[in-house]
GROMACS .gro file of C-alpha atoms in nm:
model
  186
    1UNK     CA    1   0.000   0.000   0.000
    2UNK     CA    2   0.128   0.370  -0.140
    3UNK     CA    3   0.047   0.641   0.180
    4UNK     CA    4  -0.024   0.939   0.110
    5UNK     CA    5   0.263   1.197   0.061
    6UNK     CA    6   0.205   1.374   0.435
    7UNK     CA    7   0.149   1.026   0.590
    8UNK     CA    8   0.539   0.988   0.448
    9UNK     CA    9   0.621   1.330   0.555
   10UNK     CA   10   0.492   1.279   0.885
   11UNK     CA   11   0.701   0.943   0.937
   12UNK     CA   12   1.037   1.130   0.852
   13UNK     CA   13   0.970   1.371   1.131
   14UNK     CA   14   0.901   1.089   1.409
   15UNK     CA   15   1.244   0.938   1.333
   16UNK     CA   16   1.369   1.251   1.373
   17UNK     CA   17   1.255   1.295   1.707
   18UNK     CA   18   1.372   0.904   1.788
   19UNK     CA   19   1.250   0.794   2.105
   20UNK     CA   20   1.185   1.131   2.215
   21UNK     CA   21   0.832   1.142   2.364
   22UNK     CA   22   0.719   1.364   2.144
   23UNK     CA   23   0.746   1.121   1.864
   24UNK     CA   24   0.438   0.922   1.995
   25UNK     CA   25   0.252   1.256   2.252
   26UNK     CA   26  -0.012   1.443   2.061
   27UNK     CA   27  -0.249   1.646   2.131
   28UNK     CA   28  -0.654   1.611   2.123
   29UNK     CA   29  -0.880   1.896   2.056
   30UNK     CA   30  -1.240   1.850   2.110
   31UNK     CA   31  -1.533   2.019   2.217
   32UNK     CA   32  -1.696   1.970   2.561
   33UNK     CA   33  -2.064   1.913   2.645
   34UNK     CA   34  -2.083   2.232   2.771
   35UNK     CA   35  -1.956   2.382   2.417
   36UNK     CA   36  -1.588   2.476   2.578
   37UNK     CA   37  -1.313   2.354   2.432
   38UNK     CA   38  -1.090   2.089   2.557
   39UNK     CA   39  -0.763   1.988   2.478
   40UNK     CA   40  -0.540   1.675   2.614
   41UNK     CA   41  -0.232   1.479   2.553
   42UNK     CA   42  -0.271   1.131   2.429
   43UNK     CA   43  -0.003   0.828   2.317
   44UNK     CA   44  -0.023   0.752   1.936
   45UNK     CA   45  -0.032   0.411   1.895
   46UNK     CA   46  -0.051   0.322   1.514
   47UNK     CA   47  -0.240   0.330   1.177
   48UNK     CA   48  -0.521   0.116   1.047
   49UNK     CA   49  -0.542   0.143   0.667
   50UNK     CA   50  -0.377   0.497   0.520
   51UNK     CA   51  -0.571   0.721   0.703
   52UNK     CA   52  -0.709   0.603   1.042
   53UNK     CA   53  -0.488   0.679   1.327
   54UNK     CA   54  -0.521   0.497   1.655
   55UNK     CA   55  -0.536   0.617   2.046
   56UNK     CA   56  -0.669   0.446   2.361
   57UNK     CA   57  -0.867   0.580   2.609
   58UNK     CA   58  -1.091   0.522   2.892
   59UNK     CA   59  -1.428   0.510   2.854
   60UNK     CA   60  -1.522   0.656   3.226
   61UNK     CA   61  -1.381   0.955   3.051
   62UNK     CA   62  -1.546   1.253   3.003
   63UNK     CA   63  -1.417   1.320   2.690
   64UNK     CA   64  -1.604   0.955   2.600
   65UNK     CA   65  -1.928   1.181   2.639
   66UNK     CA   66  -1.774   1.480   2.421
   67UNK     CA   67  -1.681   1.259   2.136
   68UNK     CA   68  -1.998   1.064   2.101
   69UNK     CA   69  -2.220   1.378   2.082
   70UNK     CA   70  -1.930   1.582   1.868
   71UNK     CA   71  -1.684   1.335   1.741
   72UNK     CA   72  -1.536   1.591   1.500
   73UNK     CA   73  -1.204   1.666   1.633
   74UNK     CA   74  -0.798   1.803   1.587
   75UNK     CA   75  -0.488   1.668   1.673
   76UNK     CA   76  -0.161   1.884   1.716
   77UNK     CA   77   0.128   1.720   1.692
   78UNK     CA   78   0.471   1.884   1.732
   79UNK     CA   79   0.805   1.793   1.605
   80UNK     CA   80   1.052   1.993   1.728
   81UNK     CA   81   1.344   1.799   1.660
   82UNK     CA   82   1.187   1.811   1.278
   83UNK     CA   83   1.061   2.160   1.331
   84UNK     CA   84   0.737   2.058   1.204
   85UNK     CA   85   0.393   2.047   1.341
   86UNK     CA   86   0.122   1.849   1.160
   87UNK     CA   87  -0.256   1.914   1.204
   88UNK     CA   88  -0.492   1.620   1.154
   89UNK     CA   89  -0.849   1.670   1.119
   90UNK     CA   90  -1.139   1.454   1.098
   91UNK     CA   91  -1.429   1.222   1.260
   92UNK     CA   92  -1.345   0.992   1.547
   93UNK     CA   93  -1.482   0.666   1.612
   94UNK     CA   94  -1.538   0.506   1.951
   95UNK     CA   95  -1.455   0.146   1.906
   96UNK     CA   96  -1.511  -0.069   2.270
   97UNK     CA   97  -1.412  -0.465   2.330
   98UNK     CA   98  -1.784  -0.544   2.300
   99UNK     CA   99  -1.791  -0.390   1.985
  100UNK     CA  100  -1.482  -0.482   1.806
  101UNK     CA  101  -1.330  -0.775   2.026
  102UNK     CA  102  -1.055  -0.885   1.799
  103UNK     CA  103  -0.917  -0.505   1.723
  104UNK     CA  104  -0.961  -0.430   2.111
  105UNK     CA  105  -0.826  -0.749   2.211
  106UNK     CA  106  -0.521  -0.657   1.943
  107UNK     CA  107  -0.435  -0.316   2.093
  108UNK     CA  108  -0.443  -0.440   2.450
  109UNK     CA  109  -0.212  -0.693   2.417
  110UNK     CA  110   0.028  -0.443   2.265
  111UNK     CA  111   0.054  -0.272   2.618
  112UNK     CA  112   0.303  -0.377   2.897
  113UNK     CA  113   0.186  -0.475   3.186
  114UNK     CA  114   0.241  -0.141   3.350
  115UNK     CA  115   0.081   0.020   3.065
  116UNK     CA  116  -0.212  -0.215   3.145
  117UNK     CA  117  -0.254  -0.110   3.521
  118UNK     CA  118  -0.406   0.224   3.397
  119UNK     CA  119  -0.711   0.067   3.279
  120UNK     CA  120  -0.751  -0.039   3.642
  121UNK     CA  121  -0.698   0.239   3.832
  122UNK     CA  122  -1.015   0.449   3.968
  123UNK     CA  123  -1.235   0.603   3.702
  124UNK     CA  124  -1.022   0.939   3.583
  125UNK     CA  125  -1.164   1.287   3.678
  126UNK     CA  126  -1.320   1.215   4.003
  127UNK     CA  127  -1.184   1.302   4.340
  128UNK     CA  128  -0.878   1.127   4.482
  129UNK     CA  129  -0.963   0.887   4.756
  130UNK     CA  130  -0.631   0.798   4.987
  131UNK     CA  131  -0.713   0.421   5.006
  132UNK     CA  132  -0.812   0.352   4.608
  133UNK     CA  133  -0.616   0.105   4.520
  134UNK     CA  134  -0.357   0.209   4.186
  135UNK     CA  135  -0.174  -0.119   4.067
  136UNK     CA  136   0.156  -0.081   3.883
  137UNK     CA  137   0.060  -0.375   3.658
  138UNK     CA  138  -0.173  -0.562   3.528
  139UNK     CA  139  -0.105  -0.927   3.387
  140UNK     CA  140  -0.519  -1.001   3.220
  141UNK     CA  141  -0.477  -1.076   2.833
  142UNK     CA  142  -0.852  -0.952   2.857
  143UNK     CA  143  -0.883  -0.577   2.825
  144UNK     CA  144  -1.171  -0.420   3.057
  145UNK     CA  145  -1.534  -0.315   2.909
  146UNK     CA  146  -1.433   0.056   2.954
  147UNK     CA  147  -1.114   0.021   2.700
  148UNK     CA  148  -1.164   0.220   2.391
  149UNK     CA  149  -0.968   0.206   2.056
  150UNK     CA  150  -1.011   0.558   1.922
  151UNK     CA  151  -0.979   0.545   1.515
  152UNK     CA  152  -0.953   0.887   1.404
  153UNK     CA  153  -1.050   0.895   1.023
  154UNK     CA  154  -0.849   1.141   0.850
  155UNK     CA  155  -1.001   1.360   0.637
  156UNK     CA  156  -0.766   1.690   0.678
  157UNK     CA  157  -0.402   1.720   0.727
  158UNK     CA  158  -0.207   2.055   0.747
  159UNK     CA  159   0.181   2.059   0.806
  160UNK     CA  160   0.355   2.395   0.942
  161UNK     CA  161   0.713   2.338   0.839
  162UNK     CA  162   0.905   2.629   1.054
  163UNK     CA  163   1.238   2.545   0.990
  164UNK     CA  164   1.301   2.731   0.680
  165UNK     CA  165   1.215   3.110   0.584
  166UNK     CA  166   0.925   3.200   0.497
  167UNK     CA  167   0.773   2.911   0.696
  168UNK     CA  168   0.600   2.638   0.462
  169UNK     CA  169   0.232   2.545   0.465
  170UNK     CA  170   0.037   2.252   0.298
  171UNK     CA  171  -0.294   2.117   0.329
  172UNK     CA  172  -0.413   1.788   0.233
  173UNK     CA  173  -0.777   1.745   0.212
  174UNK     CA  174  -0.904   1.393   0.127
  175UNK     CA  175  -1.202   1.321  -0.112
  176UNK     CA  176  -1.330   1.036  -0.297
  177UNK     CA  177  -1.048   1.026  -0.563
  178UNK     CA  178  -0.783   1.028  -0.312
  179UNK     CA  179  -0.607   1.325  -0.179
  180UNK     CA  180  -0.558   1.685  -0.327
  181UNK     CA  181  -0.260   1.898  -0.208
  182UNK     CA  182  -0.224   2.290  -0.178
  183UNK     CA  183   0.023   2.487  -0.067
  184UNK     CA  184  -0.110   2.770   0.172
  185UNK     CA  185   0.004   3.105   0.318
  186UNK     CA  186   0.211   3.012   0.687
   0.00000   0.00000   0.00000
C-alpha cells in the first residue's frame, strides 16, 4: 500500500525525534458538552489502513461523552526535533471490546503490563480517595469493558514546516479520488 505523501512526511519527522516522547505525545482537541473547548495529551499508537490513526482511552472519561455527541475533532502534533507540526483533522470513532473484540483485544495486548494497570486504576476525573487502590501492573490478556480504541478517520491534514524562511504550509484534504494537495500562506 502507497500512503499518502504527508502520511510519508509525517514518518520522517518521528524518526527525527527518535525515542523522544514527542514522537508518539499528541495532542486532542475537542469540544466539551458544555460547548468549551478541551484539549489533552494522548499516546499515538498506530495506523489502520492509510488514514485512520489509533489512540486508547478510557471510557469513564469525560471526553467519552464529548466525542460521542461531537466526534469531530484536531490533533496537534509537534516535532521539534523536525521543526514541524502536523494538524490532523477529521471524525473519530469510539470502538469498545464489546464492539470490536478482535481489534480491542489486538491493541491491549500491545501494552506492557504497566501500561495495562491504567485501565484499572479508579475512574479518571473524580476526586482522589487515599485508600483507592492504583496497581503498577496488570497481567489479564482480557482488556476491561471501559477500553476504547479511538480510530480517528483522516479527512484533513495541514503541516507547518518552521524550519526554513518563509515558513511552509500545505494542506491535504481527502475526497473520494484520493487526496488533493495545496500549498497555503504560513
Amino acid at each position: 500500500m502507497e500512503f499518502p505523501v504527508w502520511r510519508q512526511r509525517l514518518r520522517a519527522a518521528q524518526q527525527r525525534e527518535g525515542r523522544s516522547p514527542s514522537a508518539r505525545w499528541l495532542q486532542l482537541a475537542s469540544v466539551a458538552l458544555d460547548g468549551t473547548a478541551r484539549v489533552r495529551t494522548l499516546v499515538f499508537r498506530g495506523w489502520t489502513g492509510d488514514r485512520q490513526l489509533n489512540l486508547y482511552t478510557d471510557q469513564r472519561s469525560a471526553k467519552c461523552d464529548e466525542l460521542k455527541v461531537q466526534p469531530h475533532v484536531e490533533l496537534c502534533w509537534l516535532m521539534p526535533k523536525a521543526k514541524q507540526q502536523f494538524r490532523l483533522r477529521g471524525v473519530i470513532h469510539l470502538q469498545s471490546p464489546d464492539q470490536r473484540l478482535d481489534a480491542c483485544r489486538q491493541a491491549w495486548t500491545s501494552l506492557t503490563d504497566s501500561g495495562r494497570a491504567l485501565w484499572f486504576w479508579p475512574p479518571p476525573g473524580l476526586p482522589f480517595q487515599t485508600d483507592a487502590d492504583f496497581p503498577e501492573k496488570v497481567t489479564t490478556d482480557q482488556p476491561p469493558d471501559h477500553f476504547l480504541l479511538l480510530q480517528l478517520e483522516i479527512t484533513r491534514v495541514e503541516l507547518l514546516e518552521l524550519g526554513r524562511h518563509p515558513h511552509q504550509r500545505l494542506r491535504w484534504l481527502h475526497q473520494e479520488g484520493g487526496w488533493s494537495e495545496q500549498r497555503l500562506n504560513p
